[in-house]
Short mmCIF file of C-alpha atoms and ligand atoms in Angstrom, two decimals:
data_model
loop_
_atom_site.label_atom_id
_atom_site.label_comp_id
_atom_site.label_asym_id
_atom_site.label_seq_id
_atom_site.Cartn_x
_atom_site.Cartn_y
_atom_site.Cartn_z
CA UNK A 296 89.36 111.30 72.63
CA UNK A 297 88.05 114.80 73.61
CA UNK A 298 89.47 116.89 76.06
CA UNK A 299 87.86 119.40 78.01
CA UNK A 300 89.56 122.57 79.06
CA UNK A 301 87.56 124.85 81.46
CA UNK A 302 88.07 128.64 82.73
CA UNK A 303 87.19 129.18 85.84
CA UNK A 304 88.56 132.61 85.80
CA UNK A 305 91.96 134.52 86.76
CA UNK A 306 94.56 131.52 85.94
CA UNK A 307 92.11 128.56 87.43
CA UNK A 308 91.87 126.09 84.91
CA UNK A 309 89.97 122.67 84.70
CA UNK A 310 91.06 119.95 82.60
CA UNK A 311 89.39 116.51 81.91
CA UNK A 312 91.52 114.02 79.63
CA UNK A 313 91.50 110.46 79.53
CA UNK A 314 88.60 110.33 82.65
CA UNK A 315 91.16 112.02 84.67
CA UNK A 316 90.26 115.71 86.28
CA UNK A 317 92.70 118.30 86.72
CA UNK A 318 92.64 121.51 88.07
CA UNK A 319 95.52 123.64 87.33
CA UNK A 320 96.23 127.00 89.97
CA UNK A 321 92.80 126.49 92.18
CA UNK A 322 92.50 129.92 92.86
CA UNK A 323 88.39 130.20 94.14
CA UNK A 324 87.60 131.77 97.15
CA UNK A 325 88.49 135.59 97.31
CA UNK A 326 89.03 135.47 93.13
CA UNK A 327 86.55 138.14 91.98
CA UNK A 328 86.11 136.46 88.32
CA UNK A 329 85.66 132.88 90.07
CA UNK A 330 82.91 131.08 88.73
CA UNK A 331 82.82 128.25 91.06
CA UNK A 332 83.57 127.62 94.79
CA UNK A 333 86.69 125.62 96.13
CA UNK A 334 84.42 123.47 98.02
CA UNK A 335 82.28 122.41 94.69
CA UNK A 336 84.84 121.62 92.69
CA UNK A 337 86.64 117.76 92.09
CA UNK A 338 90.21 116.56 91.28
CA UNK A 339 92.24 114.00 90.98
CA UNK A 340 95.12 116.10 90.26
CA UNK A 341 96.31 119.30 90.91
CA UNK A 342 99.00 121.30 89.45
CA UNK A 343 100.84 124.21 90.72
CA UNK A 344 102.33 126.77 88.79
CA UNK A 345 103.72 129.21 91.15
CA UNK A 346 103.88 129.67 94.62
CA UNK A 347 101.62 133.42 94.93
CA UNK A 348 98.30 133.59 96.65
CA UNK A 349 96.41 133.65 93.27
CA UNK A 350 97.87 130.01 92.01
CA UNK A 351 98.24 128.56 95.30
CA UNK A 352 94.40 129.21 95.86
CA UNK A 353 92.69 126.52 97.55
CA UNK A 354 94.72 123.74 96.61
CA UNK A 355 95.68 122.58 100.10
CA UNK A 356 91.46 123.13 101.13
CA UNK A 357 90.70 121.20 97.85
CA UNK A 358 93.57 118.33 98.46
CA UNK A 359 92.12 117.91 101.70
CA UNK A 360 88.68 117.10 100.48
CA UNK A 361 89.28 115.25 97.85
CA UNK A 362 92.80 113.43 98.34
CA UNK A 363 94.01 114.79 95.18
CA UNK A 364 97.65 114.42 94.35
CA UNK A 365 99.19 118.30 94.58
CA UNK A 366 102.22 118.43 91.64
CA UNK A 367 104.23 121.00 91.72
CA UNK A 368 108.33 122.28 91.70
CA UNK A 369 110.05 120.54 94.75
CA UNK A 370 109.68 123.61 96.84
CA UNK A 371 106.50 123.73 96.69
CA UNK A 372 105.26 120.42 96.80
CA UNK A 373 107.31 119.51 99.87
CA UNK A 374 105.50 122.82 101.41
CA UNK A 375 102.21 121.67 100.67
CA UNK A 376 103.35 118.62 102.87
CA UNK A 377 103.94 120.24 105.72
CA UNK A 378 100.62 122.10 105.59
CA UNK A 379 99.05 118.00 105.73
CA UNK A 380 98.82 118.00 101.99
CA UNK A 381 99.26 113.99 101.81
CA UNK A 382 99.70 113.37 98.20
CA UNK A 383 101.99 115.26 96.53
CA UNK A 384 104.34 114.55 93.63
CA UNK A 385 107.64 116.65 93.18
CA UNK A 386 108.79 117.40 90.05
CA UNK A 387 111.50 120.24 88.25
CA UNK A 388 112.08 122.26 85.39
CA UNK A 389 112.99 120.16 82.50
CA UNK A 390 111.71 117.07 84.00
CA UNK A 391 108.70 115.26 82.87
CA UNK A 392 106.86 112.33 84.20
CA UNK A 393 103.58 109.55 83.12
CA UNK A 394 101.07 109.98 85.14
CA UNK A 395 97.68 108.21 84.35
CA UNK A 396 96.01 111.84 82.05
CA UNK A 397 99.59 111.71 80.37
CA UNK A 398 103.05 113.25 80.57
CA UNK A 399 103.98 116.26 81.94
CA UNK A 400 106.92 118.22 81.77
CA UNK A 401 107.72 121.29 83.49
CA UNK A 402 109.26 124.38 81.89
CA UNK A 403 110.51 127.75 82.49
CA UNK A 404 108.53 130.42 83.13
CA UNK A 405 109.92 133.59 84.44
CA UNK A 406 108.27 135.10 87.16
CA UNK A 407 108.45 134.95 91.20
CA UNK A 408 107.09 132.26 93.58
CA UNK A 409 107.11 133.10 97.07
CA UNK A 410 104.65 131.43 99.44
CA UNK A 411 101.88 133.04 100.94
CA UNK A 412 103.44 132.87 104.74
CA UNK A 413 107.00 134.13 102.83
CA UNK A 414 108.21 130.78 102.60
CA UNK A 415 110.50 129.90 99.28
CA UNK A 416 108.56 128.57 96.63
CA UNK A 417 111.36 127.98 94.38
CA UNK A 418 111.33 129.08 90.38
CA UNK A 419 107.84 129.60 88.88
CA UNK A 420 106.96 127.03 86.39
CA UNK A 421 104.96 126.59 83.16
CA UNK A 422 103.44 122.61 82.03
CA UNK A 423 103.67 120.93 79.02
CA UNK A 424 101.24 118.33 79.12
CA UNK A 425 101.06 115.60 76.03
CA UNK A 426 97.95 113.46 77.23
CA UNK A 427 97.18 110.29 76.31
CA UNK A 428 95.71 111.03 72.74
CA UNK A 429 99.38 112.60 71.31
CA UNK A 430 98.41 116.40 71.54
CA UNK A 431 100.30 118.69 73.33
CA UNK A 432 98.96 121.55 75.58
CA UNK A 433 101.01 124.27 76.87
CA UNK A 434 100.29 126.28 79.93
CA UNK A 435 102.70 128.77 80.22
CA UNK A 436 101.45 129.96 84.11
CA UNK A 437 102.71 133.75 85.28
CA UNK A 438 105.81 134.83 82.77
CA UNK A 439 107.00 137.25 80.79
CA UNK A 440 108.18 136.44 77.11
CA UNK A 441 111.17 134.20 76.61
CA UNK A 442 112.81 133.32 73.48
CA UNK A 443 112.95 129.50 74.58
CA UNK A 444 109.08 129.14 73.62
CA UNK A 445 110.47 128.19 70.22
CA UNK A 446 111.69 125.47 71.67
CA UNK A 447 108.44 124.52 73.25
CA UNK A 448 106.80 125.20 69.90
CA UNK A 449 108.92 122.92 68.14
CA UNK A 450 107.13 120.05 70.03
CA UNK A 451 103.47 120.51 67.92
CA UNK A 452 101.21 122.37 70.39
CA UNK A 453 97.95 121.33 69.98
CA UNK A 454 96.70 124.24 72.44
CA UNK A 455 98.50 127.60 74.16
CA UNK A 456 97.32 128.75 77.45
CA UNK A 457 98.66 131.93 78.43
CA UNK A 458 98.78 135.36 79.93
CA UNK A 459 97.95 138.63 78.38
CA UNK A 460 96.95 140.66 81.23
CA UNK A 461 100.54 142.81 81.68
CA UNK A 462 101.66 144.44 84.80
CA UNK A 463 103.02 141.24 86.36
CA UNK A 464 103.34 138.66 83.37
CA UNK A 465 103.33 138.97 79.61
CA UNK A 466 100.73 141.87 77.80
CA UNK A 467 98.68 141.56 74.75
CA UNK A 468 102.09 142.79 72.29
CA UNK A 469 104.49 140.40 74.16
CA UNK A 470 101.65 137.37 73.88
CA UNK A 471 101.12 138.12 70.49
CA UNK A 472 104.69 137.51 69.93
CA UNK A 473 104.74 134.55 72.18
CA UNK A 474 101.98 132.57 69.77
CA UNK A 475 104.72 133.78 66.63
CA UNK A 476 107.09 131.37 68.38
CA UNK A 477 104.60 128.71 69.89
CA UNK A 478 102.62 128.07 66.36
CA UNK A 479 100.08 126.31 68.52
CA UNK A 480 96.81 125.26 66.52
CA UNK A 481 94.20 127.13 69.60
CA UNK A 482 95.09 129.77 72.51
CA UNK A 483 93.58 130.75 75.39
CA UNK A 484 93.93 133.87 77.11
CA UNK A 485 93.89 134.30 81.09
CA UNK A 486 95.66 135.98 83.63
CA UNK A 487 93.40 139.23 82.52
CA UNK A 488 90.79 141.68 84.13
CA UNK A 489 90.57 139.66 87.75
CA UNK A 490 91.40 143.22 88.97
CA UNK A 491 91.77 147.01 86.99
CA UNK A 492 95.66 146.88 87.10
CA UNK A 493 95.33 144.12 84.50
CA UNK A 494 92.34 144.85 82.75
CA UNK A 495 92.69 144.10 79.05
CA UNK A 496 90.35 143.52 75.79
CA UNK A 497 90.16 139.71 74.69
CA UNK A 498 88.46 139.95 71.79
CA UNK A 499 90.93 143.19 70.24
CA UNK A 500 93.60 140.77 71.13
CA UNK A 501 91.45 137.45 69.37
CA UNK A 502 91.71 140.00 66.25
CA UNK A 503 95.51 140.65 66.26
CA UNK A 504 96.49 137.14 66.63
CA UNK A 505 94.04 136.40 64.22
CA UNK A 506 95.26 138.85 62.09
CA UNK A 507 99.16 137.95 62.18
CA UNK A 508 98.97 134.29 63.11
CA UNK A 509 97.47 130.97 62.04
CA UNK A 510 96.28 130.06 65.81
CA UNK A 511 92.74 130.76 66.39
CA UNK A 512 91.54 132.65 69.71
CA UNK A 513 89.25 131.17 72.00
CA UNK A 514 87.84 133.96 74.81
CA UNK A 515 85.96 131.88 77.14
CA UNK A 516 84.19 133.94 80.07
CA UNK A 517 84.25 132.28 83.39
CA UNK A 518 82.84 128.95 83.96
CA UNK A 519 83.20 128.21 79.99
CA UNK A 520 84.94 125.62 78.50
CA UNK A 521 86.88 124.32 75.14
CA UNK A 522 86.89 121.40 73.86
CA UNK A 523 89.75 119.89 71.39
NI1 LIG B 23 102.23 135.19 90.18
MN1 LIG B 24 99.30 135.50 89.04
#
């Protein structure tokens, strides 16, 4: 079984496993490195990290159209609800659930999550996601570096998605230590150069990992994809 993992740019991720489409932080319309439109895209599923402007996105736009099931923290989910969101599926840190592309767990991630109209969007989240074929991708969303991602590593990652953009969640010396304690097999960088205040090189970072870890870099530009 392949599965397909696509940047769309900033943290807007696509995922296809098991015939089922996911898009992870739907963040389109007003995202400068966006590489596709919110009202082009499909889903069966989409998943939530946090509650700021640049995960939220277009989710509720895109749930509309396409009657895609929104998961997210309970917060969240019960907000998207209210904004006529009609599938949603609550879930919390530490919990994980089967779904038909496989089971997902949330996890910590430590950041904020405030709504876009100020409501409470509860505690940020990260996914673990173990689809249907047995390996294990990690999205770690918006955080900074916690020493629990050994515990996360000690699953088997297959694949690590995370931030290296700095300013508001981890930086290229702080991921570099986060793929020491994930030991996933690939990683994928995001959450960098959307805007100047977290502009950052990919490929000097590819090197460093490279360098100091056995996980091998993939730096996809917008609108590219990995496969694994
Ligand atoms: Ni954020
Ligand atoms: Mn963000």
């Amino acid at each position: 079984m392949t599965n397909k993992l696509t940047w769309f740019g900033h943290a807007t991720l696509g995922l296809e496993t098991d015939g089922q489409r996911l898009l992870i932080d739907p963040f389109f319309n007003g995202n400068p490195a966006a590489s596709a439109k919110a009202d082009e895209v499909a889903a069966d599923f989409i998943l939530v990290t946090h509650g700021h402007g640049d995960h939220v996105g277009d989710a509720i736009q895109i749930a509309k159209r396409t009657g895609a099931t929104v998961i997210a923290n309970a917060e969240i989910s019960s907000w998207m609800g209210r904004q006529g969101v009609e599938n949603t599926h609550a879930q919390h840190i530490g919990g994980g659930y089967h779904y038909p592309f496989g089971y997902l767990k949330l996890t910590l991630a430590l950041h904020g999550s405030a709504l876009p109209d100020g409501s409470n969007g509860g505690n940020p989240v990260g996914f673990l996601l173990t689809m249907n074929d047995g390996k294990k991708i990690y999205l770690a969303g918006d955080t900074g570096l916690f020493g629990d991602m050994r515990l996360i590593g000690e699953e088997g990652l297959e694949a690590a998605v995370l931030p290296i953009g700095d300013n508001y969640t981890m930086g290229p010396d702080d991921a570099l230590r986060a793929v020491k304690m994930l030991t996933p097999k690939h990683v994928i960088p995001i959450h960098f150069s959307t805007w100047d205040v977290i502009r950052q090189d990919p490929a000097d970072w590819a090197a460093r990992v490279a360098k100091e870890t056995g996980a091998q870099v993939h730096v996809l530009k917008p609108g590219e994809h990995f496969s694994f």
